[in-house]
Amino acid sequence: MKKLEQIVLLATCLVIMVVCAIQRDGRVWGHELADSSKADTTSQAAISPMTVLDDGTTIINTTTLGKDIPGYAGPVPLEIHLKGGVVSQVIALKNNETPDFFEEAKQLLNLWNGKTVEEAQNAKVDVVSGATFTSRAIIQNVQAGLQYASQNSVAPTVFNQIDLSLKNIAGLIVVLMAAIIPLFFRNKTYRIVQLALNVAVLGLWCGTFLNWSLFVGYMSNGINVWISLIPIVMLITAFIYPLFGKKQYYCNQVCPFGSAQDLAGKANHRKWKMGKKTARRLRYFRQALFAVLMILMLVGVGFEWMDYEVFSAFIFQSAATVVIVMAIVFVLLAVFVPRPYCRFICPTGTLLKVSENNK
């Protein structure tokens, strides 16, 4: 019976995320909903990939060419302007990326200017640290647009979407270690090493973690498996492991911010004594906060709070100052109070608790 309740609650959480995706973006799993008030008045099918202006400028629109190329929160369509076979400018179209992160990634848009189509196709452009998913989407959209312009072909193949960078390979190794080794091997020294790797590699280097922005983005736009291997492993530990008795596995073993709090807590073994009544009230506060945020999203307002979950502080080059300050405060509090953000605030963690029927 408990297993059935858990499955029902998990399905309920998925429905909530679907509704939030519809309310915010007007689509589910990449499919526009014609009757949604959020749906674009012009469907993707009606957008021409190529337009030629009277002055001879060719505009490549990657809305359809790059529809399967996700950034962090969905597609990142571009307009590539070509004049005389040379890139004159690359313009970003409307997208759902976090504004602070997108501002960092936008610096890439000028890197192809003045290059011929062939030169632009062969240009080596690196992702922007702090906006990896968004900048990778910009690069792949430009590649798709230039490929269409030169050969009238389709978007990049699966193989050139796979990220074989050292950073991504290291992140995949670390997340697999966190997902597998603690199932069979328990050791205090190893746990400290794994927590440090979670913070340093998954958090600070890769900038990869689960949060509401990711959940809603995936529900809205679907998941490109080849460029989302690390988040997929995280999702499995968060939503599938609890079905087999491993509750809070992601929060305790994988989450970079949870790991940062655990490491901070090891600096001081004498914790503040918190009364049961105080702890209970703080848990009620977390639940009430979660309920308010869910109501706001389900009625189609207040999505901006997702940009301020503390996890984005790991991408400190792009994160808002208030997010970085909150993250520092909670890590310092963790020296005296075990995992304060996880226990008394975290909307993402609360969703995971609901999905696994855990208070």
CSV table of C-alpha atoms in Angstrom, one decimal:
chain,number,residue,atom,x,y,z
A,1,MET,CA,0.0,0.0,0.0
A,2,LYS,CA,2.8,2.4,0.9
A,3,LYS,CA,4.5,1.7,-2.5
A,4,LEU,CA,1.2,2.5,-4.3
A,5,GLU,CA,0.8,5.8,-2.3
A,6,GLN,CA,4.4,6.7,-3.2
A,7,ILE,CA,3.7,6.1,-6.9
A,8,VAL,CA,0.5,8.2,-6.8
A,9,LEU,CA,2.4,11.0,-5.1
A,10,LEU,CA,5.2,10.8,-7.7
A,11,ALA,CA,2.6,11.0,-10.4
A,12,THR,CA,1.0,14.0,-8.7
A,13,CYS,CA,4.3,15.8,-8.6
A,14,LEU,CA,4.8,15.2,-12.3
A,15,VAL,CA,1.3,16.5,-13.0
A,16,ILE,CA,2.2,19.7,-11.0
A,17,MET,CA,5.3,20.2,-13.1
A,18,VAL,CA,3.3,19.7,-16.3
A,19,VAL,CA,0.8,22.3,-15.2
A,20,CYS,CA,3.6,24.7,-14.4
A,21,ALA,CA,5.2,24.1,-17.8
A,22,ILE,CA,1.8,24.8,-19.5
A,23,GLN,CA,1.3,28.0,-17.4
A,24,ARG,CA,4.7,29.3,-18.0
A,25,ASP,CA,5.5,28.2,-21.6
A,26,GLY,CA,2.3,27.0,-23.2
A,27,ARG,CA,3.8,23.7,-24.2
A,28,VAL,CA,4.5,20.2,-22.8
A,29,TRP,CA,7.5,18.1,-23.9
A,30,GLY,CA,8.2,20.4,-26.8
A,31,HIS,CA,4.6,20.4,-28.1
A,32,GLU,CA,2.8,23.7,-28.3
A,33,LEU,CA,-0.7,23.7,-26.9
A,34,ALA,CA,-2.9,25.6,-29.4
A,35,ASP,CA,-5.5,26.6,-26.7
A,36,SER,CA,-3.0,27.8,-24.2
A,37,SER,CA,-2.9,31.5,-23.5
A,38,LYS,CA,0.9,31.2,-23.3
A,39,ALA,CA,1.3,29.6,-26.8
A,40,ASP,CA,2.8,31.7,-29.5
A,41,THR,CA,0.4,33.1,-32.0
A,42,THR,CA,2.7,31.9,-34.8
A,43,SER,CA,3.5,28.2,-34.7
A,44,GLN,CA,7.0,27.0,-35.3
A,45,ALA,CA,5.9,25.3,-38.5
A,46,ALA,CA,5.0,28.7,-39.9
A,47,ILE,CA,8.4,30.2,-39.3
A,48,SER,CA,10.6,30.0,-42.3
A,49,PRO,CA,14.2,29.0,-41.6
A,50,MET,CA,15.5,31.4,-44.3
A,51,THR,CA,14.3,34.9,-45.4
A,52,VAL,CA,16.0,37.1,-48.0
A,53,LEU,CA,15.5,40.9,-47.6
A,54,ASP,CA,15.4,43.4,-50.4
A,55,ASP,CA,19.0,44.5,-49.7
A,56,GLY,CA,20.3,41.0,-50.2
A,57,THR,CA,20.6,40.1,-46.5
A,58,THR,CA,19.8,36.5,-45.8
A,59,ILE,CA,18.3,35.8,-42.3
A,60,ILE,CA,18.5,32.3,-40.9
A,61,ASN,CA,16.0,31.7,-38.1
A,62,THR,CA,16.9,28.7,-36.0
A,63,THR,CA,13.5,28.4,-34.2
A,64,THR,CA,12.7,25.2,-36.1
A,65,LEU,CA,16.3,24.2,-36.9
A,66,GLY,CA,17.2,24.3,-33.2
A,67,LYS,CA,14.0,23.2,-31.6
A,68,ASP,CA,15.7,20.1,-30.3
A,69,ILE,CA,18.7,22.0,-29.0
A,70,PRO,CA,17.9,22.9,-25.4
A,71,GLY,CA,19.6,25.5,-23.3
A,72,TYR,CA,19.0,25.4,-19.5
A,73,ALA,CA,15.3,26.2,-19.6
A,74,GLY,CA,14.4,25.4,-23.2
A,75,PRO,CA,15.3,26.3,-26.8
A,76,VAL,CA,17.5,29.3,-27.5
A,77,PRO,CA,16.5,30.4,-31.0
A,78,LEU,CA,18.7,32.9,-33.0
A,79,GLU,CA,18.6,34.9,-36.1
A,80,ILE,CA,21.8,34.7,-38.1
A,81,HIS,CA,22.2,37.6,-40.6
A,82,LEU,CA,24.3,37.0,-43.7
A,83,LYS,CA,25.3,39.6,-46.2
A,84,GLY,CA,27.5,38.8,-49.2
A,85,GLY,CA,28.2,35.4,-47.7
A,86,VAL,CA,29.5,36.9,-44.5
A,87,VAL,CA,28.0,36.9,-41.0
A,88,SER,CA,27.0,40.4,-40.2
A,89,GLN,CA,25.3,39.8,-36.8
A,90,VAL,CA,23.7,37.1,-34.7
A,91,ILE,CA,20.6,38.1,-32.7
A,92,ALA,CA,19.0,36.2,-29.8
A,93,LEU,CA,15.3,35.7,-30.0
A,94,LYS,CA,12.8,35.2,-27.1
A,95,ASN,CA,13.8,32.4,-24.8
A,96,ASN,CA,13.2,31.2,-21.2
A,97,GLU,CA,16.8,31.2,-20.0
A,98,THR,CA,17.6,32.7,-16.6
A,99,PRO,CA,18.3,36.4,-17.4
A,100,ASP,CA,21.5,36.6,-15.5
A,101,PHE,CA,22.9,33.5,-17.1
A,102,PHE,CA,21.8,34.6,-20.6
A,103,GLU,CA,23.6,37.9,-20.2
A,104,GLU,CA,26.8,36.0,-19.6
A,105,ALA,CA,26.3,33.8,-22.6
A,106,LYS,CA,25.3,36.7,-25.0
A,107,GLN,CA,28.9,37.6,-25.3
A,108,LEU,CA,29.3,34.8,-27.7
A,109,LEU,CA,26.9,36.4,-30.2
A,110,ASN,CA,29.6,38.6,-31.7
A,111,LEU,CA,32.2,36.0,-32.2
A,112,TRP,CA,31.0,35.0,-35.7
A,113,ASN,CA,30.7,38.5,-37.0
A,114,GLY,CA,32.8,39.2,-40.1
A,115,LYS,CA,33.4,35.6,-40.9
A,116,THR,CA,32.3,33.8,-44.1
A,117,VAL,CA,29.9,30.9,-43.6
A,118,GLU,CA,32.8,28.4,-44.0
A,119,GLU,CA,35.0,30.3,-41.6
A,120,ALA,CA,32.2,30.6,-39.1
A,121,GLN,CA,31.4,26.9,-39.3
A,122,ASN,CA,35.1,26.0,-38.6
A,123,ALA,CA,35.5,28.6,-35.8
A,124,LYS,CA,36.3,27.1,-32.4
A,125,VAL,CA,34.1,28.8,-29.9
A,126,ASP,CA,34.2,27.7,-26.2
A,127,VAL,CA,31.2,27.7,-23.8
A,128,VAL,CA,31.1,30.5,-21.3
A,129,SER,CA,32.0,29.5,-17.8
A,130,GLY,CA,28.9,30.1,-15.6
A,131,ALA,CA,26.4,29.7,-18.5
A,132,THR,CA,27.4,26.3,-19.9
A,133,PHE,CA,24.0,25.0,-21.1
A,134,THR,CA,22.9,28.4,-22.5
A,135,SER,CA,26.2,29.0,-24.3
A,136,ARG,CA,26.3,25.5,-25.7
A,137,ALA,CA,22.8,26.0,-27.1
A,138,ILE,CA,23.9,29.3,-28.7
A,139,ILE,CA,26.9,27.6,-30.4
A,140,GLN,CA,24.8,24.6,-31.6
A,141,ASN,CA,22.1,26.9,-32.9
A,142,VAL,CA,24.7,28.9,-34.9
A,143,GLN,CA,26.1,25.6,-36.3
A,144,ALA,CA,22.6,24.5,-37.3
A,145,GLY,CA,21.8,27.8,-39.0
A,146,LEU,CA,25.1,27.9,-40.9
A,147,GLN,CA,24.7,24.3,-41.9
A,148,TYR,CA,21.3,25.1,-43.3
A,149,ALA,CA,22.6,28.1,-45.1
A,150,SER,CA,25.4,26.2,-46.8
A,151,GLN,CA,23.8,22.9,-47.5
A,152,ASN,CA,20.1,23.4,-46.7
A,153,SER,CA,20.3,20.5,-44.3
A,154,VAL,CA,19.0,19.8,-40.8
A,155,ALA,CA,20.3,20.5,-37.3
A,156,PRO,CA,23.4,18.9,-35.9
A,157,THR,CA,23.6,15.2,-35.6
A,158,VAL,CA,23.5,13.3,-32.3
A,159,PHE,CA,27.3,12.8,-32.3
A,160,ASN,CA,28.3,16.4,-32.4
A,161,GLN,CA,25.8,17.2,-29.7
A,162,ILE,CA,27.6,14.9,-27.2
A,163,ASP,CA,29.8,16.9,-24.9
A,164,LEU,CA,33.1,15.1,-24.6
A,165,SER,CA,34.9,17.9,-22.8
A,166,LEU,CA,37.0,17.1,-19.8
A,167,LYS,CA,34.5,18.9,-17.5
A,168,ASN,CA,31.5,16.9,-18.7
A,169,ILE,CA,33.3,13.6,-18.5
A,170,ALA,CA,34.6,14.4,-15.0
A,171,GLY,CA,31.1,15.5,-13.9
A,172,LEU,CA,29.6,12.2,-15.3
A,173,ILE,CA,32.1,10.1,-13.4
A,174,VAL,CA,31.5,12.0,-10.1
A,175,VAL,CA,27.7,11.8,-10.4
A,176,LEU,CA,27.9,8.0,-11.2
A,177,MET,CA,30.2,7.6,-8.1
A,178,ALA,CA,27.6,9.4,-6.0
A,179,ALA,CA,24.8,7.3,-7.5
A,180,ILE,CA,26.4,3.9,-7.1
A,181,ILE,CA,29.2,3.6,-4.6
A,182,PRO,CA,27.2,4.6,-1.4
A,183,LEU,CA,24.8,1.8,-2.2
A,184,PHE,CA,27.5,-0.7,-1.5
A,185,PHE,CA,30.2,1.0,0.4
A,186,ARG,CA,30.0,3.1,3.5
A,187,ASN,CA,33.1,4.8,4.9
A,188,LYS,CA,33.5,8.2,6.6
A,189,THR,CA,36.6,9.1,4.8
A,190,TYR,CA,35.2,8.2,1.4
A,191,ARG,CA,32.0,10.2,2.2
A,192,ILE,CA,34.1,13.3,2.8
A,193,VAL,CA,35.8,12.8,-0.5
A,194,GLN,CA,32.5,12.3,-2.3
A,195,LEU,CA,31.0,15.4,-0.7
A,196,ALA,CA,34.0,17.5,-1.7
A,197,LEU,CA,33.8,16.1,-5.3
A,198,ASN,CA,30.0,16.9,-5.4
A,199,VAL,CA,30.8,20.5,-4.4
A,200,ALA,CA,33.9,21.1,-6.5
A,201,VAL,CA,33.0,19.1,-9.7
A,202,LEU,CA,29.2,18.9,-9.9
A,203,GLY,CA,28.6,22.3,-8.3
A,204,LEU,CA,31.5,24.8,-9.0
A,205,TRP,CA,33.0,23.2,-12.2
A,206,CYS,CA,29.9,21.8,-14.0
A,207,GLY,CA,27.2,24.0,-12.5
A,208,THR,CA,24.8,21.0,-12.6
A,209,PHE,CA,22.1,20.4,-10.0
A,210,LEU,CA,18.4,19.8,-9.7
A,211,ASN,CA,16.1,22.7,-9.2
A,212,TRP,CA,12.6,23.9,-10.1
A,213,SER,CA,13.8,25.7,-13.2
A,214,LEU,CA,15.3,22.5,-14.5
A,215,PHE,CA,12.1,20.5,-13.8
A,216,VAL,CA,9.8,22.9,-15.5
A,217,GLY,CA,12.2,23.4,-18.4
A,218,TYR,CA,12.3,19.6,-19.0
A,219,MET,CA,8.6,19.3,-18.8
A,220,SER,CA,8.1,22.1,-21.2
A,221,ASN,CA,10.8,21.3,-23.8
A,222,GLY,CA,11.7,17.6,-23.3
A,223,ILE,CA,15.1,16.2,-22.5
A,224,ASN,CA,18.0,15.8,-25.0
A,225,VAL,CA,19.6,12.7,-23.5
A,226,TRP,CA,23.0,13.2,-25.2
A,227,ILE,CA,23.7,16.6,-23.6
A,228,SER,CA,21.9,15.9,-20.3
A,229,LEU,CA,23.5,12.8,-19.0
A,230,ILE,CA,24.5,14.3,-15.7
A,231,PRO,CA,21.1,15.7,-14.8
A,232,ILE,CA,19.5,12.5,-15.9
A,233,VAL,CA,21.5,10.5,-13.4
A,234,MET,CA,20.5,13.0,-10.8
A,235,LEU,CA,16.9,12.7,-11.7
A,236,ILE,CA,17.1,8.9,-11.3
A,237,THR,CA,18.5,9.2,-7.8
A,238,ALA,CA,15.9,11.8,-6.9
A,239,PHE,CA,12.7,10.1,-8.3
A,240,ILE,CA,13.5,6.4,-9.0
A,241,TYR,CA,15.7,5.4,-6.1
A,242,PRO,CA,13.0,6.3,-3.5
A,243,LEU,CA,10.7,3.7,-5.1
A,244,PHE,CA,13.2,1.1,-4.0
A,245,GLY,CA,13.6,2.4,-0.4
A,246,LYS,CA,16.4,4.9,-0.9
A,247,LYS,CA,14.6,8.0,0.3
A,248,GLN,CA,16.3,11.4,0.2
A,249,TYR,CA,19.2,9.8,-1.7
A,250,TYR,CA,19.7,12.7,-4.0
A,251,CYS,CA,19.6,15.2,-1.2
A,252,ASN,CA,22.0,13.3,1.0
A,253,GLN,CA,24.4,11.8,-1.5
A,254,VAL,CA,24.4,13.9,-4.7
A,255,CYS,CA,23.1,17.4,-4.3
A,256,PRO,CA,26.1,19.9,-4.4
A,257,PHE,CA,24.5,22.3,-1.9
A,258,GLY,CA,23.5,19.6,0.5
A,259,SER,CA,27.1,18.4,0.3
A,260,ALA,CA,28.4,21.9,1.0
A,261,GLN,CA,26.3,22.1,4.1
A,262,ASP,CA,27.4,18.6,5.3
A,263,LEU,CA,31.1,19.6,4.8
A,264,ALA,CA,30.5,22.9,6.7
A,265,GLY,CA,28.8,20.9,9.5
A,266,LYS,CA,31.9,18.8,10.0
A,267,ALA,CA,33.9,21.9,11.0
A,268,ASN,CA,32.0,22.0,14.3
A,269,HIS,CA,30.7,19.0,16.3
A,270,ARG,CA,29.0,21.2,18.9
A,271,LYS,CA,25.8,22.2,17.3
A,272,TRP,CA,23.2,24.7,18.6
A,273,LYS,CA,20.5,23.0,20.6
A,274,MET,CA,17.2,23.5,18.9
A,275,GLY,CA,14.0,22.6,20.6
A,276,LYS,CA,11.6,20.2,19.1
A,277,LYS,CA,8.9,22.9,18.9
A,278,THR,CA,11.2,25.3,17.1
A,279,ALA,CA,12.2,22.6,14.6
A,280,ARG,CA,8.6,21.7,14.0
A,281,ARG,CA,7.6,25.3,13.4
A,282,LEU,CA,10.4,25.7,10.9
A,283,ARG,CA,9.3,22.6,9.1
A,284,TYR,CA,5.8,24.0,8.9
A,285,PHE,CA,7.2,27.2,7.5
A,286,ARG,CA,9.0,25.2,4.7
A,287,GLN,CA,5.7,23.4,3.9
A,288,ALA,CA,3.7,26.7,3.9
A,289,LEU,CA,6.3,28.4,1.7
A,290,PHE,CA,6.1,25.4,-0.7
A,291,ALA,CA,2.3,25.6,-0.8
A,292,VAL,CA,2.4,29.3,-1.6
A,293,LEU,CA,4.9,28.9,-4.4
A,294,MET,CA,2.9,26.1,-5.9
A,295,ILE,CA,-0.3,28.1,-5.8
A,296,LEU,CA,1.4,31.0,-7.5
A,297,MET,CA,2.8,28.8,-10.3
A,298,LEU,CA,-0.4,26.9,-10.8
A,299,VAL,CA,-2.3,30.1,-11.4
A,300,GLY,CA,0.3,31.3,-13.8
A,301,VAL,CA,2.2,34.0,-11.8
A,302,GLY,CA,5.4,34.3,-9.7
A,303,PHE,CA,7.7,32.0,-11.7
A,304,GLU,CA,10.6,34.4,-11.1
A,305,TRP,CA,11.3,32.8,-7.7
A,306,MET,CA,12.9,29.8,-9.5
A,307,ASP,CA,15.8,32.0,-10.5
A,308,TYR,CA,16.6,32.6,-6.9
A,309,GLU,CA,17.0,29.1,-5.5
A,310,VAL,CA,20.4,29.0,-3.9
A,311,PHE,CA,21.8,26.3,-6.1
A,312,SER,CA,22.6,28.8,-8.9
A,313,ALA,CA,25.2,30.4,-6.5
A,314,PHE,CA,27.5,27.6,-7.7
A,315,ILE,CA,27.5,29.4,-11.1
A,316,PHE,CA,28.8,32.5,-9.3
A,317,GLN,CA,30.0,34.2,-12.5
A,318,SER,CA,26.3,34.7,-13.5
A,319,ALA,CA,24.3,34.3,-10.3
A,320,ALA,CA,22.5,37.2,-8.7
A,321,THR,CA,24.3,38.8,-5.7
A,322,VAL,CA,21.3,38.0,-3.4
A,323,VAL,CA,21.6,34.3,-4.3
A,324,ILE,CA,25.3,34.2,-3.6
A,325,VAL,CA,24.7,35.9,-0.2
A,326,MET,CA,21.9,33.5,0.7
A,327,ALA,CA,24.1,30.5,-0.2
A,328,ILE,CA,27.0,31.8,2.0
A,329,VAL,CA,24.6,32.5,4.9
A,330,PHE,CA,23.2,29.0,4.8
A,331,VAL,CA,26.6,27.3,4.5
A,332,LEU,CA,27.8,29.3,7.6
A,333,LEU,CA,24.6,28.4,9.5
A,334,ALA,CA,25.3,24.7,8.6
A,335,VAL,CA,28.4,25.0,10.9
A,336,PHE,CA,26.0,25.3,13.8
A,337,VAL,CA,22.7,23.8,12.5
A,338,PRO,CA,22.6,20.6,10.4
A,339,ARG,CA,21.6,21.3,6.8
A,340,PRO,CA,19.4,24.3,7.6
A,341,TYR,CA,18.5,25.1,4.0
A,342,CYS,CA,17.5,21.5,3.2
A,343,ARG,CA,15.4,21.1,6.3
A,344,PHE,CA,13.7,24.4,6.6
A,345,ILE,CA,13.6,26.2,3.2
A,346,CYS,CA,14.4,24.2,0.0
A,347,PRO,CA,11.4,24.1,-2.5
A,348,THR,CA,13.2,21.5,-4.6
A,349,GLY,CA,13.8,19.3,-1.6
A,350,THR,CA,10.2,19.6,-0.5
A,351,LEU,CA,9.0,18.5,-3.9
A,352,LEU,CA,11.3,15.4,-3.6
A,353,LYS,CA,9.9,14.7,-0.1
A,354,VAL,CA,6.4,14.9,-1.4
A,355,SER,CA,7.1,12.6,-4.3
A,356,GLU,CA,8.6,9.9,-1.9
A,357,ASN,CA,5.9,10.3,0.7
A,358,ASN,CA,8.3,11.6,3.2
A,359,LYS,CA,7.6,14.6,5.6
